[in-house]
Amino acid sequence: MLTIGIDTKKKEPIYEQIYKYIRDEIKHGVLECGTRLPSSRKLAEHLDVSRNTVDLAYGQLLSEGYIESKPKRGYYVSALDEILDFTVEISEEEEITEKKKIYPYDFAPSGVDMMHFPYNTWRKLMREILMDDNSEIFQTGHSSGDLELREAIKSYLHQSRGVICSSHQIILGSGMEYLLLLLSQIFDKMPVVAMENPTYMQAYRVFSQLGFDVRAIGMDEAGMMIQDLHESKAEIAYVTPSHQYPTGIVMPINRRNALLNWAYEDESRYIIEDDYDSEFRYQGKPIPSLQGNDKKGKVIYMGTFSKAIAPAIRVGYMVLPKSLLSVYQETVSFYSCTVSRIDQAILSGFIREGYFERHLNRMRALYKGKNHFLLQQLKLFGDDIVIRGSSAGLHVLVEFKGIKDHQEFQNRLLEQGVRLQPISNYYIDGKPKKECYVLGFARLREIQIEEGILIIKNLYDKIRIRKEE
């Protein structure tokens, strides 16, 4: 096993320490060509880190050509003098392999139900825009996005989420990744970022690649623990307070106030509120945004239309506090908006003419039905499972009490076409006290949910640890 010395006190992320150690061992010839590396699971257990941390390190080594992945065999050290040619070859192989990875019962939390996308309305709006012979729409627009769409988003956010802002504070971009890139250039130095643990891993990857020093902060039943946040010396707190991803925790008012007070204590501190799927709540009233309670301009509010409409509608928005808006205008407003002006015009009409509200109401009813159907199917397990986070969002958390070897459980399900995401994949550091699974239901039909849960139940009955044993 690799003897990697990990220093948790370093600002350098743990995955980068692992990556650099293995890279240097390969460069110096200690790990020779053809040497088989330990699996990510075994190395994670050996180092007592999350498997996702090791996957990030291996992924970087793969992308740079230091190691190769052989299907069903593992990771092997590449020959340095063949790295360039081999990288191209592997990329093609991985592309072919990726195309084959289609599971009929994929409970991944990503994706939405596209069978109910308003195609006719979208085509109608597109035709109307293009029939006007408006040459202006093909010109470069405002760097923050077209004012008409920003005005529509401002009204929608105020009515539905209680966000208080002007249209000038809204910056549009093609997805959260681009908006975080803009944000990184607004700060005069790279601040320390605190993230919930577990968290939305795509945001973690973006922060890490941009060079932010990321600190994983533990959570309790109310969300991010403020004492740990203080001790982290972070200047930015990235949170999902209305529906924590992936646990589903709703941050109560006392914890929200404590978080805001943390930000108020230092003028350099800010909170990034990612409101990724706030539209879908099935019990009680919608949870107001944290930004709406911010009295001192410390919350950077972010959201997209990926869940509400479709992932391919690459329109994200960021509401900047006025203190950061002036910096944005002075330093990075020269960037062109990355969202097509045609798409902006379509989306603007979609919201302004009431189509978006009607679409949301239909989808909310549809997902509420799927949520209820999934919970009904899970009753097959009786008291053998614990379900959390079922009152909102597009996934639920399920703990299977009788599973001893979770890797075996996942692998055997994959063989039968069922894919589950373990919550351990969402940990920056450490592991969950109890493994559980993120079951997404948005893009599955009811028959797929029913058949998939039955496959899980049959396997569970075969391998579970019985109390009488």
Coordinates of C-alpha atoms in Angstrom, one line a residue:
M1 CA 0.0 0.0 0.0
L2 CA 1.2 3.5 -0.8
T3 CA 2.7 5.3 2.2
I4 CA 1.3 8.8 1.5
G5 CA 1.9 11.4 4.2
I6 CA -1.2 13.6 4.5
D7 CA -1.0 16.9 6.4
T8 CA -4.5 18.1 7.2
K9 CA -3.1 21.4 8.5
K10 CA -1.9 22.3 5.0
K11 CA -3.9 24.7 2.9
E12 CA -3.4 22.4 0.0
P13 CA -6.4 20.1 -0.6
I14 CA -5.9 16.5 0.4
Y15 CA -6.7 15.2 -3.1
E16 CA -3.8 17.4 -4.4
Q17 CA -1.4 16.0 -1.8
I18 CA -2.3 12.5 -2.9
Y19 CA -2.0 13.4 -6.6
K20 CA 1.4 15.1 -6.2
Y21 CA 2.8 12.2 -4.2
I22 CA 1.9 9.6 -6.8
R23 CA 3.0 11.8 -9.7
D24 CA 6.4 12.4 -8.1
E25 CA 6.8 8.7 -7.4
I26 CA 6.1 7.9 -11.1
K27 CA 8.5 10.7 -12.3
H28 CA 11.3 9.4 -10.1
G29 CA 10.8 5.8 -11.2
V30 CA 9.8 4.5 -7.8
L31 CA 6.4 3.5 -9.3
E32 CA 7.4 1.7 -12.5
C33 CA 5.5 1.4 -15.7
G34 CA 2.8 -1.3 -15.4
T35 CA 2.6 -1.0 -11.6
R36 CA -1.0 -1.6 -10.4
L37 CA -2.2 1.1 -8.0
P38 CA -4.6 0.3 -5.1
S39 CA -8.3 0.7 -5.9
S40 CA -9.8 4.1 -4.8
R41 CA -11.8 2.3 -2.2
K42 CA -8.9 0.6 -0.6
L43 CA -6.6 3.6 -0.7
A44 CA -9.4 5.8 0.8
E45 CA -9.8 3.2 3.7
H46 CA -6.0 3.1 4.1
L47 CA -5.7 6.9 4.3
D48 CA -9.0 7.3 6.2
V49 CA -10.3 9.8 3.7
S50 CA -13.4 9.8 1.5
R51 CA -13.3 7.8 -1.6
N52 CA -14.3 10.9 -3.6
T53 CA -11.0 12.5 -2.5
V54 CA -9.0 9.7 -3.9
D55 CA -11.1 9.7 -7.1
L56 CA -10.3 13.4 -7.6
A57 CA -6.5 12.6 -7.3
Y58 CA -6.8 9.6 -9.7
G59 CA -8.8 11.6 -12.1
Q60 CA -6.1 14.3 -12.3
L61 CA -3.4 11.6 -12.8
L62 CA -5.5 10.1 -15.6
S63 CA -6.1 13.4 -17.3
E64 CA -2.4 14.1 -17.3
G65 CA -1.5 10.6 -18.6
Y66 CA 0.5 9.4 -15.6
I67 CA -1.8 6.5 -15.0
E68 CA -4.2 4.5 -17.2
S69 CA -7.5 2.8 -16.3
K70 CA -8.1 -0.7 -17.5
P71 CA -11.8 -1.7 -17.4
K72 CA -12.5 -4.2 -14.6
R73 CA -8.8 -4.4 -13.7
G74 CA -7.9 -1.1 -12.1
Y75 CA -5.3 1.7 -12.4
Y76 CA -1.8 1.2 -13.8
V77 CA 1.2 3.4 -14.1
S78 CA 1.8 4.6 -17.7
A79 CA 5.0 4.6 -19.6
L80 CA 6.3 8.2 -19.5
D81 CA 7.6 8.2 -23.1
E82 CA 4.2 7.1 -24.3
I83 CA 2.1 9.5 -22.3
L84 CA 1.1 11.8 -25.2
D85 CA -0.1 9.1 -27.6
F86 CA -1.6 7.0 -24.9
T87 CA -3.7 9.9 -23.5
V88 CA -5.4 10.4 -26.8
E89 CA -6.0 6.7 -27.1
I90 CA -7.5 6.4 -23.6
S91 CA -9.7 9.4 -24.1
E92 CA -11.3 7.7 -27.1
E93 CA -11.7 4.4 -25.1
E94 CA -13.2 6.3 -22.2
E95 CA -15.6 8.0 -24.5
I96 CA -16.8 4.7 -25.9
T97 CA -17.1 3.2 -22.4
E98 CA -19.1 6.2 -21.2
K99 CA -21.6 5.7 -24.0
K100 CA -22.3 2.2 -22.8
K101 CA -23.0 3.2 -19.2
I102 CA -26.7 3.4 -19.5
Y103 CA -28.7 1.9 -16.6
P104 CA -32.4 1.3 -17.0
Y105 CA -32.9 2.0 -13.3
D106 CA -30.6 5.0 -12.7
F107 CA -31.6 6.7 -9.4
A108 CA -29.0 9.4 -9.9
P109 CA -30.3 12.7 -8.5
S110 CA -29.2 14.6 -11.6
G111 CA -31.6 15.2 -14.5
V112 CA -35.3 16.2 -14.8
D113 CA -38.4 14.7 -16.4
M114 CA -38.1 15.9 -20.1
M115 CA -41.3 14.1 -21.2
H116 CA -43.2 17.1 -19.8
F117 CA -41.0 19.8 -21.2
P118 CA -43.2 22.5 -22.9
Y119 CA -41.8 21.9 -26.4
N120 CA -44.6 23.6 -28.3
T121 CA -44.4 26.8 -26.2
W122 CA -40.6 26.9 -26.5
R123 CA -40.8 26.5 -30.3
K124 CA -43.6 29.2 -30.5
L125 CA -41.4 31.7 -28.6
M126 CA -38.4 30.9 -30.7
R127 CA -40.3 31.4 -33.9
E128 CA -41.7 34.8 -32.7
I129 CA -38.2 36.0 -31.8
L130 CA -36.7 35.0 -35.1
M131 CA -39.6 36.2 -37.3
D132 CA -39.2 39.8 -36.1
D133 CA -35.9 40.1 -38.2
N134 CA -34.4 41.7 -35.1
S135 CA -30.7 42.0 -36.0
E136 CA -29.9 43.5 -32.6
I137 CA -30.4 40.1 -31.0
F138 CA -27.4 38.7 -32.9
Q139 CA -25.1 41.5 -31.5
T140 CA -23.1 41.3 -28.3
G141 CA -25.3 42.2 -25.4
H142 CA -24.7 43.6 -21.9
S143 CA -22.0 41.8 -20.0
S144 CA -24.4 41.1 -17.1
G145 CA -27.1 39.8 -19.5
D146 CA -30.1 41.4 -21.2
L147 CA -32.0 43.8 -18.9
E148 CA -35.4 42.3 -19.9
L149 CA -34.4 38.9 -18.6
R150 CA -32.8 40.3 -15.5
E151 CA -36.0 42.2 -14.8
A152 CA -38.1 39.0 -15.2
I153 CA -35.7 37.1 -12.9
K154 CA -35.8 39.9 -10.3
S155 CA -39.6 39.8 -10.2
Y156 CA -39.7 36.0 -10.0
L157 CA -37.1 35.8 -7.2
H158 CA -38.8 38.4 -5.2
Q159 CA -42.3 36.8 -5.5
S160 CA -41.2 33.2 -5.0
R161 CA -38.1 33.4 -2.8
G162 CA -38.3 36.8 -1.1
V163 CA -35.0 37.9 -2.7
I164 CA -34.5 41.7 -2.4
C165 CA -32.4 43.2 -5.2
S166 CA -32.4 45.4 -8.3
S167 CA -32.0 44.0 -11.8
H168 CA -28.5 45.6 -11.9
Q169 CA -27.3 43.3 -9.1
I170 CA -28.2 40.2 -11.2
I171 CA -25.4 38.7 -13.3
L172 CA -26.3 36.0 -15.9
G173 CA -23.9 33.2 -16.9
S174 CA -24.0 29.8 -18.5
G175 CA -24.2 27.8 -15.3
M176 CA -22.8 27.9 -11.8
E177 CA -19.3 27.0 -12.9
Y178 CA -18.9 30.2 -15.0
L179 CA -20.4 32.4 -12.2
L180 CA -18.0 31.0 -9.6
L181 CA -15.2 31.8 -12.1
L182 CA -16.4 35.4 -12.3
L183 CA -16.7 35.5 -8.5
S184 CA -13.1 34.3 -8.0
Q185 CA -11.9 37.3 -10.0
I186 CA -13.9 39.8 -8.0
F187 CA -12.0 39.1 -4.7
D188 CA -8.6 40.7 -4.5
K189 CA -7.2 37.5 -3.0
M190 CA -8.3 33.9 -2.9
P191 CA -10.4 33.6 0.3
V192 CA -10.7 30.5 2.4
V193 CA -14.0 28.8 1.5
A194 CA -16.0 26.7 4.0
M195 CA -18.3 24.1 2.6
E196 CA -20.9 21.8 4.2
N197 CA -19.7 18.3 4.5
P198 CA -21.3 16.4 2.7
T199 CA -21.8 18.9 -0.1
Y200 CA -22.5 19.5 -3.8
M201 CA -19.3 18.1 -5.3
Q202 CA -19.4 20.0 -8.5
A203 CA -19.1 23.2 -6.6
Y204 CA -16.2 21.7 -4.6
R205 CA -14.4 20.7 -7.7
V206 CA -14.8 24.2 -9.2
F207 CA -13.5 25.9 -6.1
S208 CA -10.6 23.5 -5.9
Q209 CA -9.7 23.9 -9.6
L210 CA -9.9 27.7 -9.2
G211 CA -7.3 27.5 -6.4
F212 CA -9.6 28.3 -3.4
D213 CA -8.5 26.8 -0.1
V214 CA -11.6 24.7 0.8
R215 CA -12.4 23.7 4.4
A216 CA -15.0 21.0 5.1
I217 CA -17.4 21.9 7.9
G218 CA -19.4 19.4 9.8
M219 CA -23.1 19.5 10.0
D220 CA -25.8 18.7 12.6
E221 CA -29.5 18.5 12.3
A222 CA -29.7 22.3 11.7
G223 CA -27.0 22.4 9.0
M224 CA -23.5 23.9 9.0
M225 CA -22.0 24.1 12.5
I226 CA -21.2 27.7 13.3
Q227 CA -18.5 26.9 15.9
D228 CA -16.6 24.8 13.4
L229 CA -17.1 27.6 10.8
H230 CA -15.4 30.1 13.2
E231 CA -12.5 27.7 13.9
S232 CA -11.9 27.2 10.1
K233 CA -10.9 30.9 9.7
A234 CA -12.9 30.9 6.5
E235 CA -14.0 34.1 4.8
I236 CA -16.6 32.5 2.5
A237 CA -19.3 30.1 3.6
Y238 CA -21.0 28.1 0.8
V239 CA -24.4 26.8 1.9
T240 CA -27.6 25.3 0.6
P241 CA -29.9 26.4 3.5
S242 CA -33.4 25.9 2.0
H243 CA -32.7 22.3 1.1
Q244 CA -29.2 21.1 1.9
Y245 CA -27.7 19.0 -0.8
P246 CA -27.6 16.1 -0.4
T247 CA -29.0 15.6 3.1
G248 CA -32.2 17.6 2.6
I249 CA -31.8 19.5 5.9
V250 CA -33.7 22.8 6.1
M251 CA -31.7 25.4 8.0
P252 CA -33.9 26.8 10.8
I253 CA -34.1 30.6 11.5
N254 CA -31.8 30.5 14.6
R255 CA -29.0 28.8 12.6
R256 CA -29.6 31.2 9.7
N257 CA -29.3 34.2 12.0
A258 CA -26.1 32.7 13.5
L259 CA -24.7 32.3 10.0
L260 CA -25.5 35.9 9.1
N261 CA -24.0 37.1 12.4
W262 CA -20.8 35.2 11.5
A263 CA -20.7 37.2 8.2
Y264 CA -21.4 40.5 9.9
E265 CA -18.4 40.1 12.3
D266 CA -15.9 40.8 9.5
E267 CA -16.2 43.0 6.4
S268 CA -14.3 40.4 4.3
R269 CA -16.8 37.6 5.0
Y270 CA -19.5 36.6 2.7
I271 CA -22.1 33.8 2.3
I272 CA -22.8 32.1 -1.0
E273 CA -26.4 30.8 -0.9
D274 CA -26.9 28.1 -3.6
D275 CA -30.7 27.8 -4.0
Y276 CA -30.5 25.0 -6.5
D277 CA -33.9 23.3 -6.3
S278 CA -36.0 25.6 -4.0
E279 CA -39.0 25.4 -6.4
F280 CA -39.9 21.9 -5.3
R281 CA -41.3 21.6 -1.8
Y282 CA -44.2 19.2 -1.1
Q283 CA -45.1 19.9 2.5
G284 CA -45.8 23.3 4.0
K285 CA -44.9 26.7 2.6
P286 CA -41.8 27.5 0.6
I287 CA -38.7 28.3 2.7
P288 CA -37.7 31.9 2.2
S289 CA -34.2 32.7 1.0
L290 CA -31.4 33.6 3.3
Q291 CA -30.7 36.6 1.1
G292 CA -34.1 38.1 2.0
N293 CA -33.1 38.3 5.7
D294 CA -29.7 39.8 5.0
K295 CA -29.6 43.4 6.2
K296 CA -26.0 44.2 5.5
G297 CA -25.3 42.9 2.0
K298 CA -23.4 39.8 2.9
V299 CA -25.2 37.1 0.9
I300 CA -24.3 36.2 -2.7
Y301 CA -27.4 34.4 -4.0
M302 CA -27.0 31.9 -6.8
G303 CA -29.5 29.7 -8.8
T304 CA -30.1 28.2 -12.2
F305 CA -33.0 27.0 -14.4
S306 CA -31.5 23.5 -14.7
K307 CA -33.9 21.8 -12.3
A308 CA -37.0 24.0 -13.0
I309 CA -36.8 23.8 -16.8
A310 CA -34.0 21.6 -18.2
P311 CA -30.3 21.0 -17.7
A312 CA -29.5 22.2 -21.3
I313 CA -31.0 25.6 -20.5
R314 CA -27.6 26.9 -19.4
V315 CA -28.8 30.0 -17.7
G316 CA -27.6 30.7 -14.2
Y317 CA -27.9 33.8 -12.2
M318 CA -25.9 35.4 -9.4
V319 CA -27.2 38.3 -7.2
L320 CA -24.3 40.3 -6.0
P321 CA -24.4 42.5 -2.8
K322 CA -23.9 46.1 -3.7
S323 CA -20.4 46.2 -2.2
L324 CA -19.3 43.4 -4.6
L325 CA -21.3 44.8 -7.6
S326 CA -19.1 47.9 -7.7
V327 CA -16.0 45.7 -7.8
Y328 CA -17.5 43.5 -10.5
Q329 CA -18.2 46.6 -12.7
E330 CA -14.7 47.9 -12.2
T331 CA -12.8 44.7 -12.7
V332 CA -14.5 41.9 -14.7
S333 CA -17.5 43.5 -16.5
F334 CA -15.4 43.4 -19.7
Y335 CA -16.3 39.7 -19.9
S336 CA -19.1 39.0 -22.4
C337 CA -22.2 37.3 -21.2
T338 CA -21.9 33.6 -21.9
V339 CA -25.6 33.0 -22.5
S340 CA -26.9 33.2 -26.0
R341 CA -29.1 36.3 -26.5
I342 CA -31.6 34.2 -28.4
D343 CA -31.9 31.9 -25.4
Q344 CA -32.2 34.9 -23.1
A345 CA -35.1 36.3 -25.2
I346 CA -36.9 33.0 -25.2
L347 CA -36.6 32.6 -21.4
S348 CA -37.6 36.2 -20.9
G349 CA -40.8 35.6 -22.8
F350 CA -41.3 32.3 -21.1
I351 CA -41.3 34.0 -17.7
R352 CA -43.0 37.3 -18.6
E353 CA -46.0 35.7 -20.3
G354 CA -46.7 33.3 -17.4
Y355 CA -45.6 30.1 -19.1
F356 CA -42.9 29.5 -16.5
E357 CA -45.2 29.7 -13.5
R358 CA -47.7 27.3 -15.2
H359 CA -44.8 24.9 -16.1
L360 CA -43.5 25.0 -12.5
N361 CA -47.0 24.2 -11.1
R362 CA -47.3 21.2 -13.4
M363 CA -43.8 19.9 -12.6
R364 CA -44.3 20.5 -8.9
A365 CA -47.4 18.3 -9.0
L366 CA -45.7 15.7 -11.2
Y367 CA -42.6 15.4 -8.9
K368 CA -44.8 15.4 -5.8
G369 CA -46.6 12.3 -7.3
K370 CA -43.3 10.6 -8.1
N371 CA -42.0 11.4 -4.6
H372 CA -45.1 9.8 -3.1
F373 CA -44.9 6.8 -5.4
L374 CA -41.3 6.2 -4.5
L375 CA -42.1 6.4 -0.7
Q376 CA -44.9 3.9 -1.2
Q377 CA -42.6 1.4 -3.0
L378 CA -40.0 1.8 -0.2
K379 CA -42.6 0.5 2.3
L380 CA -41.6 -2.9 1.0
F381 CA -38.6 -2.7 3.4
G382 CA -40.7 -2.0 6.5
D383 CA -38.4 -1.1 9.4
D384 CA -35.2 -2.1 7.6
I385 CA -34.7 1.4 6.2
V386 CA -34.6 5.0 7.4
I387 CA -35.8 7.7 5.0
R388 CA -34.8 11.3 5.2
G389 CA -35.3 14.5 3.2
S390 CA -38.6 13.4 1.6
S391 CA -40.5 16.7 1.9
A392 CA -38.7 18.6 -0.8
G393 CA -36.4 18.3 -3.8
L394 CA -35.9 15.7 -6.4
H395 CA -34.3 12.9 -4.3
V396 CA -34.6 11.2 -0.9
L397 CA -32.0 9.7 1.4
V398 CA -32.4 6.0 2.3
E399 CA -30.4 4.1 4.9
F400 CA -30.5 0.3 4.5
K401 CA -29.9 -1.0 8.0
G402 CA -28.8 -4.6 7.1
I403 CA -26.0 -4.0 4.6
K404 CA -22.5 -4.9 5.7
D405 CA -20.5 -4.6 2.5
H406 CA -21.9 -1.5 0.7
Q407 CA -19.5 -1.9 -2.3
E408 CA -20.7 -5.4 -2.9
F409 CA -24.3 -4.1 -2.6
Q410 CA -23.7 -1.4 -5.2
N411 CA -21.8 -3.6 -7.6
R412 CA -24.4 -6.4 -7.6
L413 CA -27.1 -3.8 -8.2
L414 CA -25.2 -2.4 -11.2
E415 CA -25.1 -5.9 -12.7
Q416 CA -28.9 -5.8 -12.6
G417 CA -29.1 -2.3 -14.1
V418 CA -29.7 -0.4 -10.9
R419 CA -27.4 2.5 -10.0
L420 CA -27.5 4.1 -6.6
Q421 CA -25.3 7.0 -5.4
P422 CA -23.9 6.5 -1.9
I423 CA -23.8 9.6 0.3
S424 CA -20.1 9.0 1.0
N425 CA -19.4 10.2 -2.6
Y426 CA -20.5 13.7 -1.4
Y427 CA -18.0 14.0 1.4
I428 CA -15.0 16.2 1.0
D429 CA -13.3 14.7 4.0
G430 CA -14.1 11.8 6.2
K431 CA -17.0 9.4 5.9
P432 CA -20.6 9.3 7.1
K433 CA -21.3 7.6 10.4
K434 CA -23.8 5.4 8.5
E435 CA -23.8 4.9 4.7
C436 CA -27.0 5.8 3.0
Y437 CA -28.1 6.4 -0.6
V438 CA -29.3 9.3 -2.6
L439 CA -32.3 8.1 -4.6
G440 CA -33.3 10.6 -7.3
F441 CA -36.7 10.1 -9.0
A442 CA -37.2 13.0 -11.4
R443 CA -36.3 11.4 -14.7
L444 CA -37.6 7.9 -13.9
R445 CA -41.1 6.7 -14.9
E446 CA -43.2 5.1 -12.2
I447 CA -42.7 1.7 -13.8
Q448 CA -38.9 2.1 -13.6
I449 CA -39.2 3.2 -9.9
E450 CA -41.4 0.2 -9.1
E451 CA -39.1 -2.3 -10.9
G452 CA -35.9 -0.8 -9.6
I453 CA -37.0 -0.8 -6.0
L454 CA -38.2 -4.5 -6.4
I455 CA -34.7 -5.4 -7.7
I456 CA -33.1 -3.6 -4.7
K457 CA -35.5 -5.4 -2.3
N458 CA -34.7 -8.8 -3.7
L459 CA -31.0 -8.3 -3.4
Y460 CA -31.3 -6.8 0.0
D461 CA -33.2 -9.9 1.2
K462 CA -30.4 -12.1 0.0
I463 CA -27.4 -10.3 1.5
R464 CA -28.8 -8.4 4.6
I465 CA -27.6 -9.1 8.1
R466 CA -30.5 -10.6 10.0
K467 CA -31.0 -9.8 13.6
E468 CA -31.3 -13.4 14.5
E469 CA -27.8 -14.0 13.2

